[in-house]
Coordinates of C-alpha atoms in Angstrom, one line a residue:
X1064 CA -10.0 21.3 3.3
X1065 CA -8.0 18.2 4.6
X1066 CA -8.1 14.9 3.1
X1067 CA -6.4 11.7 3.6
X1068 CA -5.8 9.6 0.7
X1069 CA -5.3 5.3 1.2
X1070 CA -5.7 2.7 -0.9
X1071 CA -5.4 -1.4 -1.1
X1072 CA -6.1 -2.1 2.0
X1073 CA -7.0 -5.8 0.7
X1074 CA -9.0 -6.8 3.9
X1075 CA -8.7 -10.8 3.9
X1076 CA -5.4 -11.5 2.4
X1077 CA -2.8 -13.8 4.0
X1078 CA 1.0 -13.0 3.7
X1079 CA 2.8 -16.8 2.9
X1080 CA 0.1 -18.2 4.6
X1081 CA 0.1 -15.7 7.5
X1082 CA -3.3 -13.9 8.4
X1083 CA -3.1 -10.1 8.4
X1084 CA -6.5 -9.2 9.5
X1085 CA -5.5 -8.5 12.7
X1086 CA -2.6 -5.9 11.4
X1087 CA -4.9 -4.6 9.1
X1088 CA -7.1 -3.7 11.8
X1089 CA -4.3 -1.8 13.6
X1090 CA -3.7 -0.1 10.8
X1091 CA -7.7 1.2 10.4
X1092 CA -7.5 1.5 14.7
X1093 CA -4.3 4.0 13.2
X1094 CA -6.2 5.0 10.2
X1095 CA -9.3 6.9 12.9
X1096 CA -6.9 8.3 15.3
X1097 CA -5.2 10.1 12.0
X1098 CA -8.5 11.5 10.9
X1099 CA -9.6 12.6 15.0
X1100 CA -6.4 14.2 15.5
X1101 CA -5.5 16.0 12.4
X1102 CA -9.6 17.2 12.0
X1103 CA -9.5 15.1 8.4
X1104 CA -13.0 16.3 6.5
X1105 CA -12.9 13.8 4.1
X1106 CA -11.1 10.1 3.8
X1107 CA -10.7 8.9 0.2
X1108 CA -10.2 5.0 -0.4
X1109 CA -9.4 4.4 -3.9
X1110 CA -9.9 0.5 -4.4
X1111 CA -8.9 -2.7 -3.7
X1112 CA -10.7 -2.7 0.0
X1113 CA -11.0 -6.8 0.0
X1114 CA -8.7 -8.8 -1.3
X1115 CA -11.0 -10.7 -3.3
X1116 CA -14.3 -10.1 -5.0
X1117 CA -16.3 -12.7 -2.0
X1118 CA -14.2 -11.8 0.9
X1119 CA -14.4 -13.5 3.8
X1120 CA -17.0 -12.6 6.7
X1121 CA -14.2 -11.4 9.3
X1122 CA -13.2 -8.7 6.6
X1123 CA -16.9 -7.8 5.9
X1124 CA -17.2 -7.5 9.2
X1125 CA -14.0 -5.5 9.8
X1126 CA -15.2 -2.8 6.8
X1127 CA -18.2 -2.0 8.4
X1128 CA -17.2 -1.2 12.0
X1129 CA -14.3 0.6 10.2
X1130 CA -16.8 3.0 8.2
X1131 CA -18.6 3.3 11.4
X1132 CA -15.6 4.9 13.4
X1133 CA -14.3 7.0 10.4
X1134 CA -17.7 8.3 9.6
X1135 CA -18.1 9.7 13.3
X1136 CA -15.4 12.4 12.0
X1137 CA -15.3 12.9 8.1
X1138 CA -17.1 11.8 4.5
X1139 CA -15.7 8.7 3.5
X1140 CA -15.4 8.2 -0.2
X1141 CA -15.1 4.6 -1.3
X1142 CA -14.0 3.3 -5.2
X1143 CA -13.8 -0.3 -6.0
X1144 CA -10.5 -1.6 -7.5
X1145 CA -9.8 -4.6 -9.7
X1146 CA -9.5 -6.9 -6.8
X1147 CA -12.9 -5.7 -5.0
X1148 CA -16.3 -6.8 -6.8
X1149 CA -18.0 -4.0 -7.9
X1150 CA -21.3 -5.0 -7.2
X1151 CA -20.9 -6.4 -3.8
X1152 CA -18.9 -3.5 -2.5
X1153 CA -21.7 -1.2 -3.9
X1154 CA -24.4 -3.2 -2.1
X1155 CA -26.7 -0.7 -0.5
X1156 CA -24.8 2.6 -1.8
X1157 CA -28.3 3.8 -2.4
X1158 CA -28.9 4.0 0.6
X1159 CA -25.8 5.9 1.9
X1160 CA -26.3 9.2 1.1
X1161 CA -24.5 11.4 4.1
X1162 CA -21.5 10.1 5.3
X1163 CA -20.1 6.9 3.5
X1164 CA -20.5 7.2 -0.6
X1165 CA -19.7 4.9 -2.9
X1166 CA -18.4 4.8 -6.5
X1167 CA -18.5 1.7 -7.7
X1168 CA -20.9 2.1 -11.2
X1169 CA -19.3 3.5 -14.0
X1170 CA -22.6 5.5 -14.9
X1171 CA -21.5 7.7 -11.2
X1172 CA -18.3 8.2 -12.2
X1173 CA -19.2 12.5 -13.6
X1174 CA -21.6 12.4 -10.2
X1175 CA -19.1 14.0 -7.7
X1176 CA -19.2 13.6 -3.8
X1177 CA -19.6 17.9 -3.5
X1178 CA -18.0 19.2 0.0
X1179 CA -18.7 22.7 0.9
X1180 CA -16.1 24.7 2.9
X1181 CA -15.3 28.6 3.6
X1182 CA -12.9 28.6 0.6
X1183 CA -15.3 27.0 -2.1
X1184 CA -16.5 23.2 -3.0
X1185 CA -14.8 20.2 -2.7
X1186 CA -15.2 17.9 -6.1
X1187 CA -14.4 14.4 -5.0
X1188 CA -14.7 11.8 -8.3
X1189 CA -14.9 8.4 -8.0
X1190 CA -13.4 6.6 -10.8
X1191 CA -14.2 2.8 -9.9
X1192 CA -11.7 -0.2 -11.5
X1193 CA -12.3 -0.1 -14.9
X1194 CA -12.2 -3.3 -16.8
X1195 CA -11.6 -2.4 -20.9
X1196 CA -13.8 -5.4 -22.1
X1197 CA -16.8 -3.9 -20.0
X1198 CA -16.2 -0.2 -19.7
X1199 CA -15.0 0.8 -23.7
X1200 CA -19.2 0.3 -24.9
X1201 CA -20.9 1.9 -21.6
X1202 CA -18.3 5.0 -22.3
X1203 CA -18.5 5.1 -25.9
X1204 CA -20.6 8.2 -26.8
X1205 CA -24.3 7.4 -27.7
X1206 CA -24.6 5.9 -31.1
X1207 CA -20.8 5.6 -31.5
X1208 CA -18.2 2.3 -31.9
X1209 CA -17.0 0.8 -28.7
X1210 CA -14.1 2.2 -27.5
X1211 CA -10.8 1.1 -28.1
X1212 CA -9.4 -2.1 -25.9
X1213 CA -7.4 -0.7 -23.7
X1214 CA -7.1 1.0 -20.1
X1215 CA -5.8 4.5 -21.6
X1216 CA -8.8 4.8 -23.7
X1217 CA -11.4 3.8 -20.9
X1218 CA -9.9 6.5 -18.3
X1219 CA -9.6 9.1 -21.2
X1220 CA -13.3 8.5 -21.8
X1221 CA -14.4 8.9 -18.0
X1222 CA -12.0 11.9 -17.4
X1223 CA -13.6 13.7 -21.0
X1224 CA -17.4 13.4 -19.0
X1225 CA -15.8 14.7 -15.0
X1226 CA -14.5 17.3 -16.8
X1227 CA -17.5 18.1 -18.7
X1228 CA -19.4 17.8 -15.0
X1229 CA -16.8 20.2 -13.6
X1230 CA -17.1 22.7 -15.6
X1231 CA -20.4 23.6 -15.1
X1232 CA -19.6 24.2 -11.6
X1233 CA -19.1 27.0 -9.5
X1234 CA -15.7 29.1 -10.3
X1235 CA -13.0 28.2 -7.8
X1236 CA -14.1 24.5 -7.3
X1237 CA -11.4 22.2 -5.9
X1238 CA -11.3 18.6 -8.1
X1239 CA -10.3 14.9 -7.0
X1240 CA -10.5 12.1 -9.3
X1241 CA -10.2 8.9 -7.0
X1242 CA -8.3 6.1 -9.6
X1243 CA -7.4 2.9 -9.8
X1244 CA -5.1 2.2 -12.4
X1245 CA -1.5 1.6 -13.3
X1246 CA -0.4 5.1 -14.3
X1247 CA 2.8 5.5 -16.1
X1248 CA 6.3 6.3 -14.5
X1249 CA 4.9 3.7 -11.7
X1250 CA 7.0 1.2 -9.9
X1251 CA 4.8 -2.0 -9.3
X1252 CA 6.2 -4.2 -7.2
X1253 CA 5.4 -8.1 -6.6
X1254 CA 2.5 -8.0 -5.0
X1255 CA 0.0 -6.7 -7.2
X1256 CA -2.3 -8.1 -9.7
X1257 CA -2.3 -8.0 -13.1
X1258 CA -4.7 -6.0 -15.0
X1259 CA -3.5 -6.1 -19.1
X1260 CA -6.0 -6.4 -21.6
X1261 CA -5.0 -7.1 -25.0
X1262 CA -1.0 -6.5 -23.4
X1263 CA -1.3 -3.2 -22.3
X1264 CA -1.9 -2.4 -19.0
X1265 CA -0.3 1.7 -18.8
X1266 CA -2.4 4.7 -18.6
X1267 CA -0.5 8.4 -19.1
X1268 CA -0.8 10.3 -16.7
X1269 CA -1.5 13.5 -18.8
X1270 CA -5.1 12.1 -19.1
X1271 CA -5.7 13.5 -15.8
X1272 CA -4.5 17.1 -16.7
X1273 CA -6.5 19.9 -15.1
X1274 CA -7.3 17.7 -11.9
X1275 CA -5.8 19.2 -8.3
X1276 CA -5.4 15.8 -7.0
X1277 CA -5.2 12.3 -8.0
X1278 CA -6.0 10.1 -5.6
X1279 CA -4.2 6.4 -7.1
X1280 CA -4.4 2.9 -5.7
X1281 CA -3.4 -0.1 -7.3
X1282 CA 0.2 0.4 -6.7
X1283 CA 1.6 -1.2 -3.9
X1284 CA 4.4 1.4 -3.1
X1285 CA 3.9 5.1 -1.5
X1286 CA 5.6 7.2 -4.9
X1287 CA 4.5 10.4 -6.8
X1288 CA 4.2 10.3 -10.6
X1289 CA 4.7 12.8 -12.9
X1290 CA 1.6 15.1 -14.6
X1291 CA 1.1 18.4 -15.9
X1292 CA 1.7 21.4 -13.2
X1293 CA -0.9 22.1 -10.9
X1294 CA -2.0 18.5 -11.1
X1295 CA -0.7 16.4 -8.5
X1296 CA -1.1 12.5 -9.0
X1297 CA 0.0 9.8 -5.9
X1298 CA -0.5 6.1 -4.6
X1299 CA -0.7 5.9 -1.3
X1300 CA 0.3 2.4 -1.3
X1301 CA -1.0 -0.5 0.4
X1302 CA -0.8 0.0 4.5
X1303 CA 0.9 -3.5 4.7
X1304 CA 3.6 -5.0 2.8
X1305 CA 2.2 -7.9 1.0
X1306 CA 5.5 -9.5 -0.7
X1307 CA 9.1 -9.5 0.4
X1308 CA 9.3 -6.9 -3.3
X1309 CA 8.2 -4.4 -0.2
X1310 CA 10.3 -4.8 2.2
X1311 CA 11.5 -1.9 2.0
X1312 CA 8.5 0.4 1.3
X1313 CA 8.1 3.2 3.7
X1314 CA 4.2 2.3 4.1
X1315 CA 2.1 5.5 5.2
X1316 CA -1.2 7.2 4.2
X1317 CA -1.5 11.1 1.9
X1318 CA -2.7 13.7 4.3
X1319 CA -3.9 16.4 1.4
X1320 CA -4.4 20.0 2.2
X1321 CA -6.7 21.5 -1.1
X1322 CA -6.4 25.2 -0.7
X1323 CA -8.6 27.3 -2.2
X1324 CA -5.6 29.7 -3.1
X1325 CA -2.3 28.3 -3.1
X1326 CA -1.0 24.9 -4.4
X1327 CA -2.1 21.2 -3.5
X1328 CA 0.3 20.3 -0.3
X1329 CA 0.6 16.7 0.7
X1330 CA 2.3 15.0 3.5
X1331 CA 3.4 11.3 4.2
X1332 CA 1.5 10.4 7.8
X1333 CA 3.4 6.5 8.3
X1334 CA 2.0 3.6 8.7
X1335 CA 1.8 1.3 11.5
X1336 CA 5.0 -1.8 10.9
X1337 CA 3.0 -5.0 12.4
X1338 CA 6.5 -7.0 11.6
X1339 CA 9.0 -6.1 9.6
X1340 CA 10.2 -8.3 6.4
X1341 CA 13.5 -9.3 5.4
X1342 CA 15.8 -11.2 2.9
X1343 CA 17.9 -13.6 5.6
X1344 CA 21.4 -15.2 3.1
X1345 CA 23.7 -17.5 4.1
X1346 CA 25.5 -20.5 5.3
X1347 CA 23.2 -22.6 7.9
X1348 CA 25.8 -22.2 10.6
X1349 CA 26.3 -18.3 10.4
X1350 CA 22.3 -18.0 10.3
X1351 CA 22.3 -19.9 13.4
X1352 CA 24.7 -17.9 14.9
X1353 CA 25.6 -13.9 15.2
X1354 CA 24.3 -13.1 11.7
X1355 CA 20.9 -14.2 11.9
X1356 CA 20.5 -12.5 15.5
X1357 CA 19.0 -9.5 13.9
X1358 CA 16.2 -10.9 12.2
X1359 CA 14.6 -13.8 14.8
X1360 CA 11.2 -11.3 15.2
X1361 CA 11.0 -10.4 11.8
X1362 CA 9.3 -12.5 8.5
X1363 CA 12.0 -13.6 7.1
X1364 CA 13.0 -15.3 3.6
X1365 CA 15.7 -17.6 4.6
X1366 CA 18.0 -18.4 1.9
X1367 CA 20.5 -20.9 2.9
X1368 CA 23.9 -21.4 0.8
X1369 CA 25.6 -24.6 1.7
X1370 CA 26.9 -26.5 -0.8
X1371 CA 24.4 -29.4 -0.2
X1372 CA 21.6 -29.4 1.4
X1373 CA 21.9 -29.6 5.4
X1374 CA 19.8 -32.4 7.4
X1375 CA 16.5 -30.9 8.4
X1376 CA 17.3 -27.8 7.1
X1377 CA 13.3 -26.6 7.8
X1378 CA 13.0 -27.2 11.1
X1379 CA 16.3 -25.9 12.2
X1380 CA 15.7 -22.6 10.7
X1381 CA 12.2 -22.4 12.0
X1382 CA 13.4 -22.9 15.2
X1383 CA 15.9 -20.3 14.8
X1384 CA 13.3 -17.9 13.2
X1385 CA 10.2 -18.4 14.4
X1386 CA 8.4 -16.0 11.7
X1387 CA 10.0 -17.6 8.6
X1388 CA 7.6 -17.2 5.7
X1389 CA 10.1 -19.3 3.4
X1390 CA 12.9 -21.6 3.2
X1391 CA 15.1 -22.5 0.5
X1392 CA 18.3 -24.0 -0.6
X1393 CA 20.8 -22.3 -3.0
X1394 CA 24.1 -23.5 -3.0
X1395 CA 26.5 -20.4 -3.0
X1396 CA 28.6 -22.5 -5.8
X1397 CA 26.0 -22.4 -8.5
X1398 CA 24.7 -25.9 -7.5
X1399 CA 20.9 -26.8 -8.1
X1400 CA 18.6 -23.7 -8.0
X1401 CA 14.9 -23.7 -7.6
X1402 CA 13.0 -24.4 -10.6
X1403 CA 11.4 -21.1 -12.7
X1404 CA 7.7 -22.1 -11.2
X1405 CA 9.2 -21.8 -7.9
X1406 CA 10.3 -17.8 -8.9
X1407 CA 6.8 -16.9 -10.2
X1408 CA 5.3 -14.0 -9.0
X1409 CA 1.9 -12.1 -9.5
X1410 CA 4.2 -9.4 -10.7
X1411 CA 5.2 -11.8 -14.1
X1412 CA 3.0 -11.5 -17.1
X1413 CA 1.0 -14.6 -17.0
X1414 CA 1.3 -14.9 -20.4
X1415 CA 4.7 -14.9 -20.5
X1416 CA 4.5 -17.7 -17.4
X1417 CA 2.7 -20.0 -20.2
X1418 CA 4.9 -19.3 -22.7
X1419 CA 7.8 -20.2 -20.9
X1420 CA 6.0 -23.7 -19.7
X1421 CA 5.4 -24.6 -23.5
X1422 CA 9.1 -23.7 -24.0
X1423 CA 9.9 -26.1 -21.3
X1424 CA 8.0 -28.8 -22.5
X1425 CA 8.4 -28.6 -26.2
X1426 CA 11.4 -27.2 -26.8
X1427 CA 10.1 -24.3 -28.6
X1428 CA 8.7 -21.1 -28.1
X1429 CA 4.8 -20.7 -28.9
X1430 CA 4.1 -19.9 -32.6
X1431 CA 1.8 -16.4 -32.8
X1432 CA -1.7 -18.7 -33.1
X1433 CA -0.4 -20.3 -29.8
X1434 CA 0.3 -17.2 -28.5
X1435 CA -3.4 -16.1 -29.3
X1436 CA -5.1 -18.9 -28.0
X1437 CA -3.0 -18.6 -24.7
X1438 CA -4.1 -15.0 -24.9
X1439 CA -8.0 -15.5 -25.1
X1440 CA -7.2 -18.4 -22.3
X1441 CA -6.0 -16.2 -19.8
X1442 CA -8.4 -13.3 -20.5
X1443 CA -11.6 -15.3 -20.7
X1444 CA -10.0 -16.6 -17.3
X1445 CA -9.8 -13.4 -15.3
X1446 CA -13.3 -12.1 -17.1
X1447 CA -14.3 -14.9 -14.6
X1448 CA -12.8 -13.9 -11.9
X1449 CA -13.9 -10.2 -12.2
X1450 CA -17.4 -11.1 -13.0
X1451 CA -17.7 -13.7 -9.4

C-alpha cells in the first residue's frame, strides 16, 4: 500500500508579515497531483493544519476544498497538532466516516483508520497533540494516579493502549502511529512552537518500538530519527519554510510503500519553492551592486555592515530588493548591535527570554521562587492559548 506522509502545513500563517496562503495552496494544488499520479491509497497529515487554534476563514476555506480534491483519490487521515485546536478541527468528525477521518480525541487514539489491501490491513493511528496537563489523567489507567507531567509519559501511555488494539488484530497487519511530538535526536529549527511542560519537551523514540511507520510533524525540517529496527520514524517537515532557520531545508512530502513482506521504503517527493530565502551581508554599496544581483527575487534578510548607519538605509535596500523580509544594521567593526529582544525567536525557551529580561533590569538573575512563578506564568499562559 502507498502512503504519503505531510505535516504543518499551518494554513493562515504569514512569513515577516508576508501572506503564504496562496503558496500554501500551490503546495496542496502539488500535494493532489502527487496522490493522482503516484495512485497514493492513503494521505496522512499529522498536525498543525492551521496555524492557529481560530484560523482565519480563507484557511478554513482552503482545508475544505483541499480534502475535497484529495478525497476523490485516497483516505485522508487528519491528527491535530499543538498549534491546531482540537475541538474545532474535529468539528463534524462524526460524521466523516468514509473518506476523510479525524483523530483529534484522545479517547480515538487505540481506534485505528483499518485499510484493507491484497497483502493484509492497513493500521493507521492517530495520535492527536498531546498536552501533559490534560492528557496524563484521561490516560492514567482506571482508578490509578495521574500520570506523570511530562510528554514522554503521555505518548508511552497512548502507544501501551494501540499496541494493546493491535494485537488483537489479524496476523500480518501493517501499523502507523500518526504523531506530533518532539522526538529525540530531532533538529528543531526557529520556526516552531514551543511545547515544554514542566521543562521537558523530548520524547524517545524507543516508545514507538514495534510500529512500521511513524508518521511525525511538529518539526519543521524533512530528517529521519533513530528507533529500534523495523521501525521507521520521520517528519515530513513543513511544505514552506517559515523562518530564515530554513532556508536551507530541502522541503518535500514521505511517499511510504508498507509491504506486506519486505521492509518499510520511503521516498522524498519535493516540494514546490514559492520563493526562495536567504541571508544577504554586507556593505550598502556592494549590496547595491554585483553582490546583491543574485538575490533581488528572493526573501531576503539584509544585513548591512557599514560602520555607521547609511541615510535611508530601508528604502534603498527595498528598492534594491523588492522581497526584503528584514533590514538591519550591524557595523562589521563590532559597533552597536541589535538589542537581545530583537534576536528572540519562537525557537528560545520563553522562560529563559524572562529570565534574561529580569537580568537586564535588576542586575541579577531570578532566584528559584522567581523562577517558579515565571514558570506557572508562562504555562497558565499557553493553557490559554491551547484551550481558545
Amino acid at each position: 500500500m502507498r502512503m504519503l506522509h505531510t505535516s504543518d502545513w499551518h494554513l493562515g500563517r504569514s512569513l515577516h508579515g508576508v501572506d503564504l496562503l496562496d503558496h500554501q495552496a500551490a503546495y496542496l494544488d502539488h500535494l493532489v497531483d502527487v496522490v493522482r499520479s503516484e495512485q497514493v491509497a492513503v494521505v496522512v497529515v499529522a498536525g498543525d493544519v492551521y496555524d492557529r487554534a481560530i484560523p482565519p476563514v480563507e484557511a478554513v476555506t482552503l482545508l475544505s476544498d483541499a480534502l475535497a480534491r484529495l478525497t476523490e483519490h485516497a483516505t485522508v487521515v487528519v491528527t491535530s497538532g499543538n498549534h491546531d485546536s482540537a475541538t474545532r478541527l474535529g468539528f463534524g468528525s462524526a460524521l466523516m466516516r468514509e473518506r476523510v477521518r479525524l483523530r483529534t480525541r484522545v479517547a480515538e487514539l487505540a481506534s485505528p483508520v483499518v485499510l484493507p489491501d491484497d497483502e493484509g490491513d492497513v493500521l493507521v493511528y492517530g495520535i492527536p497533540y498531546l498536552d501533559p496537563d490534560f492528557a496524563r489523567a484521561s490516560l492514567a489507567d482506571d482508578g490509578a494516579a495521574p500520570l506523570a507531567r511530562s510528554h514522554e509519559a503521555v505518548t508511552a501511555a497512548a502507544m501501551r493502549r494501540i499496541r494493546a488494539d493491535a494485537a488483537g488484530r489479524p496476523a500480518g497487519s501493517r501499523t502507523v502511529v500518526a504523531a506530533h511530538a518532539f522526538v529525540v535526536g530531532g533538529l528543531p529549527s526557529e520556526s516552531e512552537r514551543d511545547i515544554r511542560v514542566g521543562g521537558v519537551d523530548h520524547v524517545p523514540a524507543g516508545v514507538f518500538d514495534g510500529v512500521d511507520y511513524v508518521a511525525l510533524g511538529h518539526l519543521h525540517g524533512p530528517q529521519r530519527v533513530g528507533g529500534s529496527d523495523g521501525t521507521v520514524l520521520r517528519y515530513s517537515g513543513s511544505p514552506l519554510a517559515y523562518s530564515f532557520s530554513e532556508q536551507h531545508h530541502a522541503k518535500s512530502t514521505v511517499l511510504v510503500d508498507l509491504s506486506g513482506t519486505g521492509p518499510v521504503a520511503t521516498e522524498l517527493v519535493p516540494a514546490p519553492v514559492p520563493r526562495r530565502l536567504a541571508d544577504v551581508t554586507g556593505t550598502l554599496d556592494d549590496l547595491l551592486g554585483a553582490a546583491g544581483e543574485a538575490h533581488v527575487d528572493q526573501w531576503v534578510r539584509v544585513t548591512v555592515t557599514d560602520a555607521h548607519r547609511p541615510q535611508d538605509l530601508v528604502r534603498r535596500v527595498r528598492h534594491r530588493f523588492p522581497h526584503a523580509l528584514v533590514v538591519q544594521h550591524r557595523a562589521a567593526d563590532g559597533g552597536p548591535r541589535p538589542s537581545r529582544a530583537t534576536e528572540v525567536t519562537g525557537a528560545h525557551d520563553p522562560l529563559d527570554v524572562a529570565a534574561d529580561f529580569v537580568h537586564h533590569v535588576t542586575g541579577l538573575a531570578p532566584a528559584a521562587d522567581e523562577l517558579a512563578v515565571l514558570r506557572r506564568a508562562y504555562e497558565q499562559v499557553a493553557d490559554v492559548e491551547r484551550s481558545a
